[in-house]
Short mmCIF file of C-alpha atoms in Angstrom, two decimals:
data_model
loop_
_atom_site.label_atom_id
_atom_site.label_comp_id
_atom_site.label_asym_id
_atom_site.label_seq_id
_atom_site.Cartn_x
_atom_site.Cartn_y
_atom_site.Cartn_z
CA MET A 774 -4.76 24.46 -36.29
CA VAL A 775 -4.68 20.25 -37.06
CA GLU A 776 -5.08 19.01 -40.19
CA GLY A 777 -5.38 15.95 -42.10
CA SER A 778 -6.42 12.34 -40.47
CA MET A 779 -4.86 10.46 -37.09
CA THR A 780 -5.44 6.58 -36.36
CA GLN A 781 -7.10 5.65 -33.32
CA GLY A 782 -4.99 2.12 -32.16
CA ALA A 783 -3.80 1.46 -35.92
CA GLY A 784 -0.28 -1.19 -35.61
CA GLN A 785 -0.35 -0.76 -31.74
CA GLY A 786 -0.69 -4.18 -30.01
CA PRO A 787 -3.04 -4.48 -26.27
CA ALA A 788 -2.50 -1.32 -24.18
CA MET A 789 -0.53 -2.25 -21.61
CA ARG A 790 -1.82 -1.51 -18.28
CA THR A 791 0.28 -1.04 -14.95
CA GLU A 792 -1.13 -2.43 -11.87
CA THR A 793 -1.04 0.49 -9.30
CA LEU A 794 -2.25 0.08 -5.45
CA ARG A 795 -2.87 4.04 -4.66
CA ASP A 796 -2.30 7.09 -7.11
CA PHE A 797 0.46 7.75 -7.12
CA ARG A 798 2.74 5.19 -5.99
CA VAL A 799 6.75 6.94 -5.89
CA PRO A 800 9.04 4.71 -6.71
CA VAL A 801 12.34 4.69 -4.53
CA THR A 802 15.78 3.56 -4.58
CA GLU A 803 15.92 2.69 -0.71
CA PRO A 804 14.84 -1.57 0.37
CA ALA A 805 11.28 -2.47 0.66
CA PRO A 806 9.60 -1.71 2.62
CA TYR A 807 9.52 1.54 2.69
CA ALA A 808 8.72 4.09 4.74
CA VAL A 809 5.75 7.23 4.28
CA SER A 810 7.58 10.46 5.14
CA ALA A 811 6.28 14.16 4.98
CA GLY A 812 6.32 15.83 1.72
CA LEU A 813 9.48 18.70 1.03
CA ASP A 814 7.09 21.60 2.10
CA GLY A 815 6.28 19.99 5.39
CA ALA A 816 2.91 19.39 4.97
CA ALA A 817 1.19 15.97 4.64
CA PRO A 818 2.33 13.27 1.18
CA VAL A 819 0.66 12.06 -1.16
CA TYR A 820 2.80 9.50 -2.02
CA GLY A 821 3.72 6.47 0.62
CA ALA A 822 5.55 3.20 -0.01
CA TYR A 823 3.87 0.36 -2.33
CA PRO A 824 3.61 -3.24 -1.26
CA ALA A 825 6.14 -6.35 -1.56
CA TYR A 826 4.12 -7.40 -4.29
CA TYR A 827 6.00 -4.97 -6.84
CA ASP A 828 9.22 -6.82 -6.21
CA GLU A 829 10.46 -8.29 -9.33
CA GLY A 830 8.74 -12.11 -9.15
CA ALA A 831 6.62 -11.44 -6.23
CA ALA A 832 3.07 -12.85 -6.77
CA VAL A 833 0.32 -10.88 -7.22
CA PRO A 834 -2.86 -12.23 -4.60
CA PRO A 835 -6.38 -12.45 -6.80
CA ARG A 836 -9.33 -10.28 -5.46
CA PRO A 837 -12.66 -9.34 -7.05
CA ASP A 838 -13.86 -6.59 -9.03
CA TYR A 839 -14.24 -3.34 -6.84
CA ALA A 840 -12.77 -4.74 -4.09
CA PRO A 841 -11.65 -2.39 -1.16
CA ASP A 842 -7.64 -2.46 -1.24
CA PRO A 843 -6.14 -3.88 1.58
CA GLU A 844 -6.05 -1.69 5.59
CA PRO A 845 -2.37 -0.21 5.72
CA GLU A 846 -0.08 -0.63 9.18
CA GLU A 847 -0.65 3.13 9.82
CA GLU A 848 -3.36 5.82 8.97
CA ASP A 849 -3.57 7.05 5.37
CA PRO A 850 -2.20 10.27 5.32
CA GLU A 851 -4.26 13.48 4.47
CA GLY A 852 -4.20 13.80 0.33
CA TYR A 853 -3.39 10.27 0.23
CA THR A 854 -5.12 8.23 -2.78
CA PRO A 855 -6.83 5.45 -2.63
CA THR A 856 -7.51 3.42 -6.31
CA HIS A 857 -8.08 0.20 -7.46
CA ARG A 858 -4.98 -2.31 -8.57
CA ASP A 859 -6.13 -3.80 -11.94
CA LEU A 860 -8.04 -0.97 -13.73
CA PRO A 861 -10.13 -2.34 -16.66
CA ILE A 862 -9.13 -1.39 -20.37
CA ILE A 863 -11.57 -1.65 -23.02
CA GLY A 864 -9.59 -2.79 -25.89
CA ARG A 865 -9.64 -1.59 -29.39
CA SER A 866 -11.27 -3.89 -32.51
CA GLY A 867 -8.35 -4.15 -34.47
CA PRO A 868 -5.95 -1.70 -36.60
CA GLY A 869 -8.87 -0.66 -38.70
CA ASP A 870 -10.91 0.61 -35.96
CA THR A 871 -10.30 4.35 -36.81
CA VAL A 872 -10.84 7.76 -36.62
CA GLN A 873 -11.60 9.98 -38.71
CA VAL A 874 -10.64 13.40 -37.43
CA GLN A 875 -10.00 15.53 -41.26
CA TYR A 876 -10.57 18.99 -40.47
CA VAL A 877 -13.83 20.82 -42.44
CA PRO A 878 -14.30 24.29 -42.03
CA GLN A 879 -17.48 25.59 -41.05
CA ASP A 880 -18.92 28.47 -43.21
CA THR A 881 -20.73 30.65 -40.60
CA ALA A 882 -19.85 31.11 -37.09
CA ALA A 883 -22.50 31.11 -34.01
CA ALA A 884 -22.76 34.34 -33.12
CA GLY A 885 -22.73 35.32 -28.71
CA PRO A 886 -21.43 32.49 -26.01
CA GLY A 887 -22.79 29.47 -26.45
CA PRO A 888 -24.41 26.73 -23.55
CA LEU A 889 -21.24 26.14 -21.27
CA TYR A 890 -20.35 22.32 -21.28
CA VAL A 891 -17.29 20.35 -19.46
CA VAL A 892 -15.64 16.89 -19.33
CA GLY A 893 -13.99 15.06 -16.48
CA ASP A 894 -10.74 12.63 -16.50
CA VAL A 895 -10.68 11.12 -19.88
CA HIS A 896 -7.92 8.91 -19.19
CA GLY A 897 -7.02 7.49 -22.57
CA TYR A 898 -10.95 6.01 -23.03
CA LEU A 899 -11.14 7.85 -26.29
CA ASP A 900 -14.39 5.14 -27.58
CA GLU A 901 -15.99 6.31 -24.27
CA LEU A 902 -15.24 10.61 -24.70
CA VAL A 903 -16.78 9.88 -28.71
CA THR A 904 -19.81 8.37 -27.30
CA GLU A 905 -21.01 11.00 -24.69
CA LEU A 906 -19.76 14.13 -26.64
CA GLN A 907 -22.30 12.46 -29.49
CA ALA A 908 -24.82 12.09 -27.08
CA GLN A 909 -24.89 15.47 -25.94
CA ASN A 910 -24.18 16.56 -30.04
CA LEU A 911 -21.13 18.28 -29.27
CA ILE A 912 -19.99 16.23 -32.37
CA ASP A 913 -21.58 14.67 -35.29
CA ALA A 914 -21.03 10.64 -36.44
CA ASP A 915 -18.20 11.64 -38.52
CA HIS A 916 -16.96 12.85 -35.52
CA HIS A 917 -16.06 16.64 -36.48
CA TRP A 918 -17.81 19.57 -34.04
CA SER A 919 -21.32 19.80 -34.76
CA ALA A 920 -22.23 22.63 -31.51
CA GLY A 921 -21.82 25.44 -32.93
CA ASN A 922 -20.63 28.55 -31.16
CA ALA A 923 -20.82 26.37 -27.79
CA ARG A 924 -18.35 26.25 -25.13
CA LEU A 925 -16.64 22.90 -23.98
CA TRP A 926 -13.70 22.79 -21.71
CA PHE A 927 -11.74 19.13 -20.23
CA LEU A 928 -10.41 18.92 -17.14
CA GLY A 929 -7.89 17.19 -17.46
CA ASP A 930 -6.00 14.15 -17.68
CA PHE A 931 -6.34 12.54 -20.99
CA THR A 932 -3.93 9.89 -21.18
CA ASP A 933 -2.80 7.21 -18.71
CA ARG A 934 -4.61 3.61 -17.71
CA GLY A 935 -7.07 3.58 -21.17
CA PRO A 936 -5.69 2.78 -24.57
CA ASP A 937 -5.19 6.03 -26.27
CA GLY A 938 -4.36 8.26 -24.72
CA ILE A 939 -2.90 10.28 -27.50
CA GLY A 940 -5.79 9.15 -30.22
CA VAL A 941 -7.84 11.34 -27.58
CA ILE A 942 -5.39 14.32 -27.42
CA ASP A 943 -5.16 14.46 -31.02
CA LEU A 944 -9.27 14.67 -30.57
CA VAL A 945 -9.45 17.57 -28.43
CA MET A 946 -6.91 19.21 -30.61
CA ARG A 947 -8.95 19.38 -33.72
CA LEU A 948 -12.07 20.06 -32.11
CA SER A 949 -10.73 23.13 -30.98
CA ALA A 950 -9.87 24.48 -34.14
CA GLU A 951 -13.79 23.05 -35.33
CA ALA A 952 -14.80 24.83 -32.49
CA ALA A 953 -13.53 27.61 -32.91
CA ALA A 954 -14.13 28.56 -36.63
CA SER A 955 -17.93 28.04 -35.81
CA GLY A 956 -18.09 30.97 -33.18
CA GLY A 957 -17.69 28.55 -29.96
CA TYR A 958 -14.78 26.79 -28.14
CA CYS A 959 -13.16 24.08 -27.23
CA LYS A 960 -10.62 24.19 -24.38
CA ALA A 961 -8.83 22.24 -21.67
CA LEU A 962 -7.03 22.78 -18.43
CA MET A 963 -3.77 20.95 -17.18
CA GLY A 964 -4.11 17.64 -15.34
CA ASN A 965 -1.45 15.93 -12.81
CA HIS A 966 -1.09 13.11 -15.67
CA GLU A 967 -0.77 15.70 -18.23
CA LEU A 968 2.64 16.95 -16.04
CA LEU A 969 3.36 12.95 -15.42
CA LEU A 970 3.81 12.60 -19.77
CA ILE A 971 5.80 15.51 -19.12
CA GLY A 972 7.99 15.09 -17.04
CA ALA A 973 8.65 11.01 -18.06
CA LYS A 974 8.94 12.26 -21.80
CA ARG A 975 12.20 15.06 -20.82
CA PHE A 976 13.63 13.73 -17.70
CA GLY A 977 12.91 9.87 -17.96
CA ASP A 978 15.28 8.40 -14.95
CA THR A 979 16.68 10.98 -13.99
CA PRO A 980 16.18 11.30 -10.32
CA VAL A 981 14.47 13.96 -8.47
CA SER A 982 13.67 14.30 -4.56
CA SER A 983 10.43 13.61 -3.29
CA GLY A 984 8.55 12.56 0.23
CA ALA A 985 9.53 8.87 0.09
CA GLY A 986 12.80 9.10 -1.36
CA THR A 987 14.40 9.27 -4.59
CA ALA A 988 11.86 9.04 -7.50
CA THR A 989 11.82 9.14 -11.36
CA PHE A 990 9.07 10.57 -13.55
CA GLN A 991 9.48 7.21 -15.92
CA ALA A 992 8.82 4.83 -13.25
CA ALA A 993 6.21 7.13 -11.48
CA TRP A 994 4.64 7.37 -14.85
CA LEU A 995 4.62 3.21 -15.69
CA LEU A 996 3.64 2.43 -12.19
CA ASN A 997 0.53 4.90 -12.22
CA GLY A 998 -0.99 3.42 -15.88
CA GLY A 999 1.80 4.88 -18.16
CA GLN A 1000 0.90 3.34 -21.05
CA ARG A 1001 4.03 2.89 -23.74
CA THR A 1002 1.93 2.85 -27.07
CA ASP A 1003 1.21 6.27 -26.06
CA MET A 1004 4.87 7.06 -24.92
CA GLU A 1005 6.07 5.77 -28.55
CA ARG A 1006 3.27 7.92 -30.51
CA LEU A 1007 4.06 11.36 -28.28
CA GLU A 1008 5.10 13.83 -30.49
CA ASP A 1009 6.38 17.51 -29.74
CA VAL A 1010 3.21 19.12 -30.57
CA HIS A 1011 1.23 17.16 -27.99
CA LEU A 1012 3.87 18.24 -25.54
CA GLN A 1013 3.63 21.79 -26.79
CA TRP A 1014 0.33 21.71 -26.17
CA MET A 1015 0.30 20.21 -22.89
CA SER A 1016 3.08 22.21 -21.30
CA ARG A 1017 0.42 25.70 -22.70
CA LEU A 1018 -2.88 24.63 -21.43
CA ASP A 1019 -3.84 26.67 -18.25
CA ALA A 1020 -3.95 25.01 -13.90
CA ALA A 1021 -8.10 27.19 -14.07
CA VAL A 1022 -10.18 29.61 -14.92
CA LEU A 1023 -14.05 31.31 -14.60
CA GLU A 1024 -16.40 30.32 -16.42
CA ASP A 1025 -20.34 31.84 -15.78
CA GLY A 1026 -19.57 32.16 -12.30
CA HIS A 1027 -17.31 28.34 -12.14
CA LEU A 1028 -14.25 27.72 -11.38
CA LEU A 1029 -12.77 25.23 -12.95
CA LEU A 1030 -10.15 23.28 -11.55
CA HIS A 1031 -8.20 19.30 -12.32
CA SER A 1032 -7.88 18.81 -9.19
CA ASP A 1033 -10.35 18.66 -5.10
CA THR A 1034 -7.27 20.51 -3.66
CA THR A 1035 -5.98 23.75 -2.29
CA ALA A 1036 -2.54 24.02 -3.59
CA TYR A 1037 -3.45 25.92 -6.34
CA LEU A 1038 -3.31 29.13 -3.51
CA ASP A 1039 0.90 28.09 -3.73
CA TYR A 1040 0.97 29.49 -6.98
CA GLY A 1041 -0.97 32.33 -7.29
CA ASP A 1042 -3.68 35.44 -5.32
CA SER A 1043 -5.67 35.54 -8.98
CA ILE A 1044 -6.40 32.80 -11.87
CA GLU A 1045 -3.66 34.67 -14.23
CA ASP A 1046 -1.45 34.06 -11.43
CA VAL A 1047 -1.57 30.64 -10.69
CA ASN A 1048 -1.28 30.13 -14.43
CA ASP A 1049 1.74 32.54 -15.45
CA THR A 1050 3.16 30.68 -12.20
CA VAL A 1051 2.89 26.99 -13.96
CA HIS A 1052 3.62 28.04 -16.92
CA GLU A 1053 7.08 29.50 -15.99
CA LEU A 1054 7.59 26.77 -14.07
CA LEU A 1055 7.33 24.45 -16.67
CA ASN A 1056 9.59 26.16 -18.69
CA ARG A 1057 12.80 25.85 -16.42
CA ASN A 1058 12.81 22.70 -17.77
CA ASP A 1059 13.86 21.47 -14.38
CA ALA A 1060 12.83 17.72 -13.30
CA ASP A 1061 12.68 18.46 -9.37
CA ILE A 1062 10.65 21.54 -9.64
CA THR A 1063 8.33 19.87 -12.42
CA TRP A 1064 8.04 17.01 -10.01
CA ASP A 1065 6.98 19.36 -6.97
CA LEU A 1066 4.25 20.61 -9.96
CA PHE A 1067 3.35 16.96 -10.42
CA ARG A 1068 2.89 16.47 -6.43
CA LYS A 1069 0.85 19.37 -5.68
CA PHE A 1070 -1.19 18.82 -8.45
CA THR A 1071 -2.04 15.04 -7.61
CA LYS A 1072 -2.99 15.74 -3.94
CA ARG A 1073 -6.68 15.13 -3.35
CA PHE A 1074 -10.30 14.42 -1.17
CA ALA A 1075 -9.80 18.51 0.30
CA PHE A 1076 -13.24 19.30 -0.01
CA ARG A 1077 -14.85 15.95 1.02
CA ASP A 1078 -14.71 16.46 5.07
CA GLU A 1079 -18.06 17.49 5.92
CA GLU A 1080 -16.47 19.99 8.39
CA THR A 1081 -13.57 21.33 6.81
CA GLY A 1082 -14.50 20.99 3.17
CA PRO A 1083 -17.08 23.70 3.15
CA GLN A 1084 -14.26 25.67 4.11
CA ALA A 1085 -11.52 25.04 1.75
CA VAL A 1086 -14.16 25.31 -0.93
CA ARG A 1087 -14.91 28.76 -0.26
CA GLU A 1088 -10.59 29.83 0.54
CA LEU A 1089 -10.64 29.14 -3.63
CA LEU A 1090 -13.35 30.67 -4.72
CA ASP A 1091 -13.05 33.88 -1.91
CA THR A 1092 -9.20 34.11 -3.62
CA TYR A 1093 -10.31 33.36 -7.60
CA GLY A 1094 -14.18 33.90 -8.15
CA GLY A 1095 -16.85 32.24 -8.39
CA GLY A 1096 -19.53 30.41 -6.70
CA ARG A 1097 -19.06 26.76 -6.91
CA VAL A 1098 -15.65 24.90 -7.79
CA VAL A 1099 -16.08 22.48 -10.42
CA HIS A 1100 -13.20 19.54 -10.75
CA GLY A 1101 -12.30 16.40 -11.87
CA HIS A 1102 -9.31 13.73 -10.39
CA SER A 1103 -10.90 12.42 -7.58
CA PRO A 1104 -13.24 9.28 -8.74
CA ILE A 1105 -16.96 10.33 -7.39
CA PRO A 1106 -16.95 7.00 -6.24
CA TYR A 1107 -13.87 6.91 -3.74
CA LEU A 1108 -16.03 10.33 -2.73
CA LEU A 1109 -18.84 8.42 -1.39
CA GLY A 1110 -16.77 5.96 -0.06
CA GLU A 1111 -19.08 3.46 -2.20
CA VAL A 1112 -16.53 1.15 -3.48
CA GLY A 1113 -16.63 -2.00 -1.36
CA THR A 1114 -18.49 -0.80 1.23
CA GLU A 1115 -19.18 -3.77 4.07
CA ASP A 1116 -21.06 -1.84 6.11
CA GLY A 1117 -25.21 -4.30 5.49
CA ASP A 1118 -25.74 -2.07 3.34
CA GLU A 1119 -26.49 -3.06 -0.54
CA PRO A 1120 -22.37 -1.55 -2.31
CA ARG A 1121 -22.32 0.43 -5.03
CA GLY A 1122 -19.63 0.08 -6.65
CA PRO A 1123 -18.37 3.22 -10.13
CA GLU A 1124 -21.75 1.48 -12.34
CA SER A 1125 -24.07 3.40 -10.29
CA VAL A 1126 -22.35 6.84 -10.78
CA ASP A 1127 -24.86 8.26 -13.60
CA GLY A 1128 -23.96 11.83 -12.55
CA PRO A 1129 -22.22 14.81 -11.52
CA HIS A 1130 -21.74 14.47 -7.50
CA VAL A 1131 -22.17 17.68 -5.46
CA TYR A 1132 -21.40 18.17 -2.15
CA ALA A 1133 -19.41 20.10 0.54
CA GLN A 1134 -22.28 22.52 0.83
CA GLY A 1135 -23.89 22.73 -2.92
CA LEU A 1136 -19.76 24.54 -3.26
CA ALA A 1137 -18.45 21.93 -5.10
CA ILE A 1138 -18.87 19.87 -8.34
CA ALA A 1139 -16.66 16.34 -9.11
CA MET A 1140 -16.66 15.18 -12.45
CA ASP A 1141 -14.63 12.52 -12.38
CA GLY A 1142 -17.06 9.43 -12.52
CA GLY A 1143 -14.64 6.95 -12.80
CA VAL A 1144 -13.98 5.74 -16.22
CA THR A 1145 -10.94 3.79 -15.27
CA MET A 1146 -12.93 1.40 -12.40
CA ALA A 1147 -15.86 0.70 -15.78
CA GLY A 1148 -18.19 3.89 -14.22
CA LYS A 1149 -19.03 6.28 -16.37
CA LEU A 1150 -17.04 9.17 -18.38
CA LEU A 1151 -19.09 12.60 -17.53
CA VAL A 1152 -19.87 15.15 -20.34
CA VAL A 1153 -22.65 17.18 -19.04
CA GLN A 1154 -23.78 21.26 -19.09
CA LEU A 1155 -23.70 23.84 -17.07
CA PRO A 1156 -25.16 25.27 -14.62
CA LEU A 1157 -26.70 21.64 -13.22
CA ASN A 1158 -30.17 21.53 -12.04
CA ASP A 1159 -30.26 20.68 -8.42
#
């Protein structure tokens, strides 16, 4: 149980945003340019060479918001993730902008399970999260749980890119206690950014083997939007909480995952086996093992292809149960191919996303609305009325 008060943004300077071309970039020690090589398990790589403008002193050419990334010389490998450079950060109003999170016990608890809600990737955007939770009547004006026996699942990726990842974690931890006191619950899944932050804190600059050469968690974390203010405020309680998060769960016929990948199948034939295996591997406190977990959780777009996507979803559902996969991780604008379209149609950027994306013959629901790209942070009740 988390008690007391926590302050959002107090004593911090502006959140620092590290430019990234792709998600996820892996810094390597060999001289640039770096070749894209196969992953450790022989599968299609997730990472590639980062461009010359990361060289010290190199100029970054300006480009308009939502412009497409430059075309690579070679075709991107399957699972490779495009993201924008210069993702916008919504700043805080100042040291006085605080979120009071004092725990208030509930007098009575509602009986039976309540409605089910899911939250997409938050990435440090605490203000947007509060706004959306209030819009769904899950928290009150003072940011306390107000949804009785409702059930709330976060799909992972609480930190990085946005200004207050630790504030997001603190809020979720407190809401977990308040929801439990009301007969409901607030729970969370482990995302790849949780693994990245855990690795950066535990292993720092310790070299690890990657498909692109030698990398470090610290460098990868910074290249992928790591905020130094989050690292400064990161405490053991946050690390313990993140390391205990499950990777998958089945709720009301919905298989909840963070990533749109079939890599979960590498860790077990049941949800219990997957979660136990991920926890056991993290507890080994081994840099290379943790990196391999991070690498696999970073894969994406397994369900996007019209022909192979539904088959990939069915493989997961046949193994773990459920009738639909609900995931975060891959921004909906990229799943739709709507960022920077140049086919004569009117481009629709992240601001056009106003709800989850149902695809793969109705078997998958994407929940990352692209909040890091000025899109919408999604909080949605399941099942969908589609």
